[in-house]
Amino acid sequence: MPITSPETYWWKPADKQEKIWITVAIIWCLILFTMMPLWHFVGGQNPSVEPMKIRPDDFEKVASAFIEKYKVGEEAGIPVVKPPDGADVYLKGQMWNWVPILELKKGVNYKFHISSVDLMHGFGLQPLNMNFQIVPGHDNILNLTPSTSGTFHIICNEFCGVGHHTMVGKIVVKD
Amino acid sequence: MANEMEFRTCPITGKKVYATTQNLMWINAVTAVVFILIGGIMALLVALTRWPAVHLLSPEWFYKALTAHGLNMLIFWIIFFEVAGLYFGSSVVLNSRLAAPKVAWLAYILMLVGSILVDVMVFTDNATVMFSSYVPLQAHPLYYLGIILFAVGALTACGIFFGTLAIAKADKTYEGSLPLFTFGLSAAAIIAVFTLACGAIIYIPTFLWSLGVIKNLDPAMYRLLFWGLGHSSQQINVTAMVSIWYLLGALTVGAKPVNEKICRTAFVLYILFINLASEHHLLTDPTLSPAHKVFNTSYFLYLAVLASMIHALAIPMAVEVAQRKKGYTKGLFEWLTKAPWGEPGFPAMIFSLLIFGFIGGITGVVYGTEQLSIKSHNTWAMTGHFHATVVGGTTLAFMGLTYYVIPLIFRREIIGKKWASAQPYVYAAGMILLILGMAGAGTLGSPRRHWDVTFADSIIPFSFDPTVLLFTTIAALGGILAAVGGAMYVGVSVLSVFLGRKLAPNEAKLVY
């Protein structure tokens, strides 16, 4: 019984069935273990590999400069920005917007810098469903190459106050 | 307070039940049930708000209720119940008096004051910060103080557990090795010490920060240490739950561990590897290098998964062996079909094992991969994952055990035995629907902790694939069904504990 001490010496060899099960489980664990590092080399999607700190005020300045330089219009009070091919792109999470709205070109690689200037936010790219944690004071650097054209939305999926559920951003990818 | 040396002998197990232990178990278990009631009401309100057809609460109330739901369920209900379990596993199972019962009462008071403080802060709008309370979102200082008091109380209770093990060993109240159940709980208590240490390391500076003593706290550092507490406390639950599976197997069909060496080695694997794997919360954070992630959340994680795989064989195997010994040997599955399905403990154990293992375990391993975490991080699928592990798994196992603790330890006859027998089925069915709904909607991108997935109030218009709404409805219906199951549990246990017929000293009632 599990509530009584084992009657005898209990360090006994495993049974055949137990050995088979544990062997299968270990092999399965090894396969899983191999996949994660392997995907870094063969896979197309990996989270940020460049940890970088940036103070929220500094990020605010860099992002504002980026918006001013490449601004092409405005939508619902939020600037629309069209960065040149291959440029560094700055996306700012704040209560409760993603700024700016971006116009990108299909097949071009952009280096995204995403950070927050206030609370923690959650970057959720829809409908692709790709999600990253956006931490104030840290720059989430992602190399993104849009492979389809169309309109994509960014929702916020980390609680950031009472207006959290209204926080939506937009990326338009053109051919 | 009862005399420290006063005890009675349980007619079924032959164990000595000390009056001090019984009183402490009683108060901790009853308090746990009060908190599952509060958390359960919040759960129903949250489910009815997430369901767009009803959309019950205002955003302010929704986020407040969600914060309260997480804290009351995940921390207060589970840990108060676990403390009762620790006293049972040390004092009752080892036939020993409890170490320092007065200190154990102090631990209880600290936990109670801490939890009341937290709940008061949340319900008075001073701490709408979610379970994780991510810095720099700030709550009232008393909220952090409440968490600290609760953690100190829980840590003290772990100390009482270790102290009782030492007393039992010194007084030679048992022979040979610790019983497996107590061995498993020891693993849980060791994990708890690490977990609560992480909690202290992060909540003390956060408390000082909320007072203005410390100016800056790095939010990324907070996340790292918070999950050392937040996820590792779920590992305490896993370890305690697996121990309870072994216990329920014994109580319902007389199952005996087939190979003690293998079961115990698996518990040791939990102690060694499970906590560092908690870093999988940070897989999509901008802070950790890939090598670091692979080492902790892949290498370490799978060694802990291996331990769960071992229990997944050992427990059904023990049940099968016990049933076959009773003569249920026809075909491959007579041992299972002739199992005591009408007794609440057996279905509670089986559903807990299946929901935890097949739904919670598999989703956990999948979402814990660095690249697939991108697809699931912060989505409702994650909420589905931990409802499978902590609710369908841990809570259901605890519920099943309650129906035995009441007659055996608290000496009261269960009121509403049929309700008790049906309860695990209703609760498990509700949880499965809830989890599948959450997983489905989350896989399509539906976020967790969100008041309105139709985005009616956002400046930039956006709407999900309508399938998300279908899955959300399934989850809401599952949530309502689970709330019914939860109400059945609270009803039966409260009525039985307070109004159930007192059992005579030698009367043993385990028949449902």
Coordinates of C-alpha atoms in Angstrom, one line a residue, chain B:
Chain B
M1 CA -6.4 22.9 22.0
A2 CA -6.4 19.2 22.2
N3 CA -3.7 17.3 24.1
E4 CA -0.7 16.7 21.8
M5 CA -0.6 13.0 22.6
E6 CA -4.3 12.2 22.3
F7 CA -5.1 9.9 19.4
R8 CA -7.6 7.3 18.1
T9 CA -7.0 4.4 15.8
C10 CA -8.6 4.3 12.4
P11 CA -10.6 1.1 12.0
I12 CA -9.9 0.8 8.3
T13 CA -6.2 1.6 7.9
G14 CA -5.1 1.0 11.5
K15 CA -3.4 4.4 11.5
K16 CA -3.2 6.5 14.6
V17 CA -5.0 9.8 14.1
Y18 CA -3.9 12.4 16.6
A19 CA -6.5 15.0 17.7
T20 CA -4.1 17.9 17.0
T21 CA -3.5 16.7 13.5
Q22 CA -7.2 16.1 12.9
N23 CA -8.1 19.6 14.0
L24 CA -5.4 21.2 11.9
M25 CA -6.4 19.1 8.9
W26 CA -10.0 20.1 9.5
I27 CA -9.4 23.8 9.6
N28 CA -7.1 23.8 6.6
A29 CA -9.4 21.7 4.5
V30 CA -12.5 23.7 5.4
T31 CA -10.7 26.9 4.6
A32 CA -9.7 25.5 1.2
V33 CA -13.3 24.7 0.4
V34 CA -14.4 28.3 1.3
F35 CA -11.8 29.6 -1.2
I36 CA -12.9 27.2 -3.9
L37 CA -16.4 28.5 -3.4
I38 CA -15.2 32.2 -3.9
G39 CA -13.0 31.2 -6.8
G40 CA -15.8 29.1 -8.3
I41 CA -18.3 32.0 -8.3
M42 CA -15.6 34.1 -10.0
A43 CA -15.1 31.3 -12.5
L44 CA -18.7 31.3 -13.4
L45 CA -18.8 35.1 -13.8
V46 CA -15.7 35.0 -16.0
A47 CA -17.1 32.3 -18.2
L48 CA -20.3 34.1 -18.6
T49 CA -18.4 37.3 -19.6
R50 CA -16.1 35.6 -22.1
W51 CA -19.2 34.1 -23.8
P52 CA -20.1 36.9 -26.2
A53 CA -23.8 35.9 -26.2
V54 CA -24.0 36.9 -22.5
H55 CA -21.1 39.2 -21.9
L56 CA -22.1 39.7 -18.3
L57 CA -19.6 41.9 -16.4
S58 CA -18.2 45.3 -17.2
P59 CA -14.5 45.3 -18.1
E60 CA -13.5 46.7 -14.7
W61 CA -15.4 43.8 -12.9
F62 CA -14.2 41.2 -15.4
Y63 CA -10.5 41.9 -14.8
K64 CA -11.2 42.1 -11.1
A65 CA -13.0 38.8 -11.1
L66 CA -10.4 37.2 -13.2
T67 CA -7.6 38.3 -10.8
A68 CA -9.7 36.9 -7.9
H69 CA -10.4 33.7 -9.7
G70 CA -6.7 32.9 -10.3
L71 CA -5.6 33.8 -6.8
N72 CA -8.4 32.0 -4.9
M73 CA -8.2 28.8 -7.0
L74 CA -4.5 28.5 -7.9
I75 CA -3.1 29.7 -4.6
F76 CA -5.6 29.6 -1.7
W77 CA -7.8 26.6 -2.5
I78 CA -4.9 24.4 -3.6
I79 CA -2.3 25.3 -1.0
F80 CA -4.7 25.2 2.0
F81 CA -5.8 21.7 0.8
E82 CA -2.1 20.7 0.3
V83 CA -1.3 21.8 3.8
A84 CA -4.0 19.5 5.1
G85 CA -2.5 16.8 2.9
L86 CA 1.0 17.4 4.3
Y87 CA -0.2 16.9 7.9
F88 CA -2.1 13.8 6.8
G89 CA 0.9 12.4 4.9
S90 CA 3.3 13.0 7.8
S91 CA 1.4 12.6 11.0
V92 CA -1.4 10.1 10.1
V93 CA 0.4 8.0 7.6
L94 CA 3.5 7.6 9.8
N95 CA 1.5 7.1 13.1
S96 CA 3.3 10.0 14.6
R97 CA 2.3 13.1 16.6
L98 CA 2.6 16.3 14.7
A99 CA 5.6 18.5 15.2
A100 CA 4.9 21.8 16.9
P101 CA 1.1 22.1 16.5
K102 CA 1.1 25.6 17.9
V103 CA 3.5 26.7 15.1
A104 CA 1.2 24.9 12.7
W105 CA -1.7 27.0 13.9
L106 CA 0.5 30.1 13.5
A107 CA 1.2 29.0 9.9
Y108 CA -2.5 28.7 9.3
I109 CA -3.2 32.2 10.7
L110 CA -0.5 33.7 8.5
M111 CA -1.9 32.0 5.5
L112 CA -5.4 33.1 6.4
V113 CA -4.5 36.7 7.1
G114 CA -2.5 36.8 3.9
S115 CA -5.3 35.5 1.7
I116 CA -7.9 37.8 3.3
L117 CA -5.6 40.7 2.7
V118 CA -5.2 39.8 -1.0
D119 CA -8.9 39.3 -1.5
V120 CA -9.8 42.6 0.2
M121 CA -7.3 44.4 -2.0
V122 CA -8.6 42.8 -5.2
F123 CA -12.2 43.4 -4.4
T124 CA -11.7 47.0 -3.4
D125 CA -10.1 47.8 -6.8
N126 CA -6.6 48.1 -5.4
A127 CA -5.1 45.1 -7.1
T128 CA -6.5 44.4 -10.6
V129 CA -3.2 43.0 -11.7
M130 CA -4.0 39.3 -12.6
F131 CA -2.5 36.3 -10.9
S132 CA 0.9 37.2 -12.4
S133 CA 0.9 40.9 -11.3
Y134 CA 3.6 41.8 -13.8
V135 CA 5.7 44.8 -12.9
P136 CA 5.4 47.7 -13.8
L137 CA 1.6 47.2 -13.3
Q138 CA 1.3 48.2 -9.7
A139 CA -1.0 47.0 -6.9
H140 CA -1.5 48.3 -3.4
P141 CA 1.4 47.4 -1.1
L142 CA -0.9 45.4 1.1
Y143 CA -1.5 43.1 -1.8
Y144 CA 2.1 42.1 -2.0
L145 CA 2.3 41.9 1.8
G146 CA -0.7 39.5 1.7
I147 CA 1.2 37.2 -0.7
I148 CA 4.3 37.4 1.4
L149 CA 2.4 36.5 4.6
F150 CA 0.7 33.6 2.8
A151 CA 4.0 32.3 1.5
V152 CA 5.7 32.5 4.9
G153 CA 2.7 30.5 6.4
A154 CA 3.0 27.9 3.6
L155 CA 6.7 27.6 4.1
T156 CA 6.2 27.1 7.9
A157 CA 3.7 24.4 7.1
C158 CA 6.4 22.6 5.0
G159 CA 8.7 23.0 8.0
I160 CA 6.1 21.2 10.2
F161 CA 5.9 18.4 7.7
F162 CA 9.7 17.9 7.7
G163 CA 9.7 18.2 11.5
T164 CA 7.1 15.5 11.8
L165 CA 9.1 13.2 9.5
A166 CA 12.1 13.7 11.9
I167 CA 9.9 12.9 14.9
A168 CA 8.5 9.8 13.3
K169 CA 11.9 8.6 12.5
A170 CA 13.3 9.3 16.0
D171 CA 10.3 7.7 17.7
K172 CA 10.4 4.7 15.3
T173 CA 6.7 5.0 14.5
Y174 CA 7.3 3.2 11.2
E175 CA 9.8 0.5 10.0
G176 CA 12.0 0.7 7.0
S177 CA 11.5 3.3 4.3
L178 CA 8.9 6.0 4.1
P179 CA 5.6 4.9 2.6
L180 CA 5.3 5.9 -1.1
F181 CA 2.6 8.5 -0.4
T182 CA 4.7 10.3 2.1
F183 CA 7.8 10.0 -0.1
G184 CA 5.8 11.7 -2.9
L185 CA 4.7 14.4 -0.5
S186 CA 8.3 14.9 0.6
A187 CA 9.2 15.6 -3.0
A188 CA 6.3 18.1 -3.2
A189 CA 7.5 19.8 0.0
I190 CA 11.1 20.0 -1.3
I191 CA 9.9 21.6 -4.5
A192 CA 7.7 23.9 -2.4
V193 CA 10.8 25.2 -0.5
F194 CA 12.5 26.2 -3.7
T195 CA 9.3 27.7 -5.1
L196 CA 8.5 29.8 -2.0
A197 CA 12.1 31.0 -1.9
C198 CA 11.7 32.3 -5.5
G199 CA 8.5 34.0 -4.3
A200 CA 10.3 35.7 -1.4
I201 CA 13.2 36.8 -3.7
I202 CA 10.8 38.6 -6.0
Y203 CA 7.8 39.6 -3.8
I204 CA 9.9 41.3 -1.1
P205 CA 11.6 43.8 -3.6
T206 CA 8.2 44.2 -5.3
F207 CA 6.6 45.1 -2.0
L208 CA 9.4 47.7 -1.4
W209 CA 8.9 49.0 -4.9
S210 CA 5.2 49.5 -4.3
L211 CA 6.1 51.5 -1.1
G212 CA 8.5 53.6 -3.2
V213 CA 11.6 52.4 -1.4
I214 CA 13.0 50.8 -4.6
K215 CA 12.7 53.0 -7.7
N216 CA 13.1 50.5 -10.5
L217 CA 12.4 46.8 -11.0
D218 CA 13.4 45.2 -14.2
P219 CA 10.1 43.7 -15.6
A220 CA 12.1 40.9 -17.3
M221 CA 13.8 39.9 -14.0
Y222 CA 10.3 40.0 -12.4
R223 CA 9.0 37.6 -15.0
L224 CA 11.9 35.2 -14.5
L225 CA 11.6 35.0 -10.7
F226 CA 7.8 35.2 -10.7
W227 CA 7.6 32.1 -12.8
G228 CA 10.0 30.4 -10.4
L229 CA 7.1 30.8 -8.0
G230 CA 4.1 30.8 -10.4
H231 CA 4.9 27.7 -12.4
S232 CA 6.9 25.8 -9.8
S233 CA 3.9 26.0 -7.4
Q234 CA 2.1 24.0 -10.1
Q235 CA 4.9 21.4 -9.9
I236 CA 4.1 21.1 -6.2
N237 CA 0.5 20.4 -7.3
V238 CA 1.6 17.8 -9.8
T239 CA 3.7 16.0 -7.3
A240 CA 1.0 16.1 -4.6
M241 CA -1.6 15.0 -7.2
V242 CA 0.4 12.0 -8.3
S243 CA 0.9 11.0 -4.7
I244 CA -2.9 11.2 -4.3
W245 CA -3.4 9.1 -7.4
Y246 CA -1.5 6.3 -5.6
L247 CA -3.5 6.9 -2.5
L248 CA -6.9 6.8 -4.3
G249 CA -5.8 3.7 -6.1
A250 CA -5.2 2.1 -2.7
L251 CA -8.4 3.3 -1.2
T252 CA -10.7 2.3 -4.1
V253 CA -9.3 -1.0 -5.4
G254 CA -6.5 -1.7 -3.0
A255 CA -3.8 -1.0 -5.6
K256 CA -0.2 -1.4 -4.5
P257 CA 2.8 0.1 -6.3
V258 CA 4.2 -2.6 -8.5
N259 CA 7.8 -1.5 -8.3
E260 CA 8.6 1.0 -5.6
K261 CA 12.1 1.7 -7.1
I262 CA 10.6 3.0 -10.3
C263 CA 7.9 5.1 -8.7
R264 CA 10.3 6.7 -6.2
T265 CA 13.0 7.4 -8.9
A266 CA 10.3 9.2 -10.9
F267 CA 9.6 11.5 -7.9
V268 CA 13.3 12.2 -7.6
L269 CA 13.3 13.2 -11.3
Y270 CA 10.6 15.8 -10.4
I271 CA 12.7 17.3 -7.7
L272 CA 15.8 17.5 -9.9
F273 CA 14.4 18.8 -13.1
I274 CA 10.9 20.2 -13.0
N275 CA 11.6 23.6 -11.5
L276 CA 14.2 24.9 -14.0
A277 CA 11.8 23.9 -16.8
S278 CA 9.5 26.7 -15.5
E279 CA 11.5 29.0 -17.7
H280 CA 9.4 27.9 -20.7
H281 CA 7.2 31.0 -19.8
L282 CA 10.0 33.1 -21.2
L283 CA 10.4 31.4 -24.5
T284 CA 9.1 34.3 -26.5
D285 CA 10.7 37.0 -24.3
P286 CA 13.5 39.1 -25.6
T287 CA 15.8 38.1 -22.8
L288 CA 17.2 34.6 -22.9
S289 CA 19.7 33.1 -25.4
P290 CA 18.6 30.0 -27.4
A291 CA 21.2 27.8 -25.7
H292 CA 19.9 28.8 -22.3
K293 CA 16.3 28.1 -23.4
V294 CA 17.2 24.7 -24.9
F295 CA 19.1 23.6 -21.8
N296 CA 16.4 24.5 -19.3
T297 CA 13.1 24.1 -21.2
S298 CA 14.0 21.2 -23.4
Y299 CA 16.7 19.1 -21.8
F300 CA 15.4 19.6 -18.2
L301 CA 11.8 19.7 -19.2
Y302 CA 11.8 16.3 -20.9
L303 CA 13.5 14.6 -17.9
A304 CA 10.6 15.8 -15.8
V305 CA 8.2 14.6 -18.5
L306 CA 9.9 11.2 -18.3
A307 CA 8.9 11.1 -14.7
S308 CA 5.2 11.7 -15.6
M309 CA 5.4 9.0 -18.3
I310 CA 6.6 6.6 -15.6
H311 CA 3.7 7.4 -13.3
A312 CA 1.4 7.1 -16.2
L313 CA 2.4 3.5 -16.5
A314 CA 2.8 2.7 -12.8
I315 CA -0.6 3.8 -11.6
P316 CA -2.9 2.1 -14.1
M317 CA -0.6 -1.0 -13.8
A318 CA -1.1 -1.0 -10.0
V319 CA -4.8 -0.8 -10.5
E320 CA -4.8 -3.6 -13.1
V321 CA -2.7 -5.9 -10.9
A322 CA -5.0 -5.3 -7.9
Q323 CA -8.2 -5.9 -10.0
R324 CA -6.8 -9.1 -11.6
K325 CA -5.9 -10.4 -8.2
K326 CA -9.6 -10.0 -7.3
G327 CA -10.5 -12.3 -10.2
Y328 CA -11.4 -9.8 -12.9
T329 CA -9.3 -11.5 -15.4
K330 CA -11.6 -11.9 -18.4
G331 CA -10.2 -10.4 -21.6
L332 CA -8.0 -7.4 -21.7
F333 CA -10.2 -4.9 -19.9
E334 CA -12.5 -6.7 -17.4
W335 CA -10.3 -5.2 -14.7
L336 CA -11.3 -1.8 -15.9
T337 CA -15.0 -2.4 -16.6
K338 CA -15.5 -4.0 -13.2
A339 CA -13.8 -1.2 -11.4
P340 CA -15.7 0.7 -8.8
W341 CA -17.0 3.4 -11.1
G342 CA -19.8 4.3 -8.7
E343 CA -17.4 5.3 -6.0
P344 CA -16.3 8.9 -6.4
G345 CA -12.6 8.2 -5.7
F346 CA -12.2 5.9 -8.7
P347 CA -13.6 8.1 -11.5
A348 CA -12.0 11.1 -9.9
M349 CA -8.6 9.4 -10.1
I350 CA -9.1 8.1 -13.7
F351 CA -10.4 11.4 -15.1
S352 CA -7.7 13.3 -13.3
L353 CA -5.1 11.0 -14.8
L354 CA -6.5 11.2 -18.3
I355 CA -7.2 15.0 -18.3
F356 CA -3.8 15.8 -16.7
G357 CA -1.8 13.4 -18.8
F358 CA -3.5 13.3 -22.2
I359 CA -4.7 16.9 -22.4
G360 CA -2.6 18.9 -20.0
G361 CA 0.6 16.9 -20.5
I362 CA 0.6 16.8 -24.2
T363 CA -0.4 20.4 -24.7
G364 CA 2.3 21.4 -22.1
V365 CA 5.0 19.5 -23.9
V366 CA 3.9 20.9 -27.3
Y367 CA 3.5 24.5 -26.1
G368 CA 6.8 24.3 -24.2
T369 CA 8.8 24.0 -27.4
E370 CA 10.5 27.3 -28.2
Q371 CA 9.1 27.6 -31.7
L372 CA 5.6 26.3 -31.0
S373 CA 5.4 28.6 -28.1
I374 CA 5.2 31.4 -30.7
K375 CA 1.8 29.9 -31.7
S376 CA 0.4 29.5 -28.2
H377 CA 2.1 32.1 -26.0
N378 CA -0.6 34.3 -24.2
T379 CA -3.4 32.7 -26.2
W380 CA -6.4 31.1 -24.7
A381 CA -4.9 27.7 -25.6
M382 CA -2.5 28.3 -22.7
T383 CA -5.4 28.8 -20.4
G384 CA -6.8 25.5 -21.7
H385 CA -3.5 23.8 -20.9
F386 CA -3.3 24.8 -17.3
H387 CA -7.0 24.2 -16.7
A388 CA -6.2 20.6 -17.8
T389 CA -3.3 20.2 -15.4
V390 CA -4.4 22.2 -12.4
V391 CA -8.2 21.9 -12.5
G392 CA -8.9 18.7 -14.4
G393 CA -5.9 17.1 -12.9
T394 CA -5.1 18.5 -9.4
T395 CA -8.4 19.8 -8.3
L396 CA -10.3 16.8 -9.4
A397 CA -7.9 14.5 -7.6
F398 CA -8.3 16.6 -4.4
M399 CA -12.1 16.5 -4.8
G400 CA -12.0 12.7 -5.1
L401 CA -9.9 12.4 -1.9
T402 CA -12.2 14.7 0.0
Y403 CA -14.9 12.0 -0.1
Y404 CA -12.6 9.7 1.9
V405 CA -11.1 12.3 4.2
I406 CA -14.6 13.2 5.5
P407 CA -15.6 9.8 6.8
L408 CA -12.1 8.5 7.8
I409 CA -10.5 11.6 9.4
F410 CA -13.4 14.0 10.2
R411 CA -15.7 11.0 11.2
R412 CA -18.8 12.3 9.5
E413 CA -21.1 10.3 7.2
I414 CA -21.3 11.8 3.7
I415 CA -24.6 13.5 3.0
G416 CA -25.7 13.0 -0.6
K417 CA -23.7 9.9 -1.6
K418 CA -25.3 9.8 -5.0
W419 CA -24.4 13.4 -5.6
A420 CA -20.8 12.6 -4.5
S421 CA -20.7 9.7 -6.9
A422 CA -22.0 11.8 -9.8
Q423 CA -19.8 14.8 -9.1
P424 CA -16.5 13.7 -10.7
Y425 CA -18.4 12.8 -13.9
V426 CA -20.1 16.2 -14.2
Y427 CA -17.0 18.1 -13.2
A428 CA -14.7 16.2 -15.6
A429 CA -17.2 16.6 -18.5
G430 CA -17.4 20.3 -17.9
M431 CA -13.7 20.7 -17.7
I432 CA -13.1 18.7 -20.9
L433 CA -15.5 20.9 -22.8
L434 CA -14.0 24.1 -21.3
I435 CA -10.4 23.0 -22.1
L436 CA -11.2 21.9 -25.7
G437 CA -13.1 25.2 -26.3
M438 CA -10.2 27.2 -24.9
A439 CA -7.6 25.2 -26.9
G440 CA -9.6 25.5 -30.1
A441 CA -10.2 29.3 -29.8
G442 CA -6.6 29.8 -28.7
T443 CA -5.1 27.9 -31.6
L444 CA -6.9 30.4 -33.9
G445 CA -5.4 33.3 -31.9
S446 CA -8.0 34.1 -29.3
P447 CA -6.1 35.8 -26.5
R448 CA -6.2 35.0 -22.8
R449 CA -7.2 37.6 -20.2
H450 CA -9.5 39.5 -22.6
W451 CA -12.8 41.1 -22.0
D452 CA -14.1 41.2 -25.6
V453 CA -12.9 38.9 -28.4
T454 CA -15.3 40.6 -30.8
F455 CA -13.2 43.8 -30.5
A456 CA -16.3 46.0 -30.7
D457 CA -14.6 49.0 -29.0
S458 CA -11.3 49.1 -30.8
I459 CA -10.4 52.1 -33.0
I460 CA -8.9 49.8 -35.7
P461 CA -11.6 47.3 -36.6
F462 CA -10.7 43.7 -36.3
S463 CA -12.6 40.4 -36.0
F464 CA -11.6 36.8 -35.7
D465 CA -12.6 33.9 -37.8
P466 CA -16.1 33.1 -36.6
T467 CA -15.0 29.6 -35.5
V468 CA -13.4 31.4 -32.6
L469 CA -16.8 32.3 -31.3
L470 CA -18.0 28.8 -31.7
F471 CA -15.1 27.5 -29.6
T472 CA -15.7 30.3 -27.1
T473 CA -19.3 29.1 -26.7
I474 CA -18.2 25.5 -26.2
A475 CA -15.8 26.7 -23.5
A476 CA -18.5 28.8 -21.8
L477 CA -20.9 25.9 -21.7
G478 CA -18.2 23.7 -20.3
G479 CA -17.4 26.3 -17.7
I480 CA -21.1 26.4 -16.6
L481 CA -21.2 22.6 -16.4
A482 CA -17.9 22.6 -14.4
A483 CA -19.4 25.3 -12.1
V484 CA -22.4 22.9 -11.5
G485 CA -19.9 20.1 -10.7
G486 CA -18.0 22.4 -8.4
A487 CA -21.2 23.5 -6.6
M488 CA -22.0 19.8 -6.1
Y489 CA -18.6 19.3 -4.5
V490 CA -18.9 22.3 -2.2
G491 CA -22.5 21.3 -1.3
V492 CA -21.7 17.7 -0.4
S493 CA -18.5 18.5 1.5
V494 CA -19.9 21.4 3.5
L495 CA -23.1 19.6 4.4
S496 CA -21.3 16.4 5.3
V497 CA -18.6 18.1 7.4
F498 CA -21.0 20.3 9.4
L499 CA -24.3 18.3 9.4
G500 CA -23.3 14.7 8.5
R501 CA -24.0 12.1 11.2
K502 CA -21.1 11.6 13.5
L503 CA -19.6 8.2 13.1
A504 CA -19.0 5.9 16.1
P505 CA -15.4 5.2 17.0
N506 CA -15.3 1.8 15.3
E507 CA -17.7 2.6 12.5
A508 CA -16.0 2.7 9.1
K509 CA -18.0 3.9 6.1
L510 CA -16.3 3.7 2.8
V511 CA -19.3 2.3 0.8
Y512 CA -20.9 4.5 -1.7

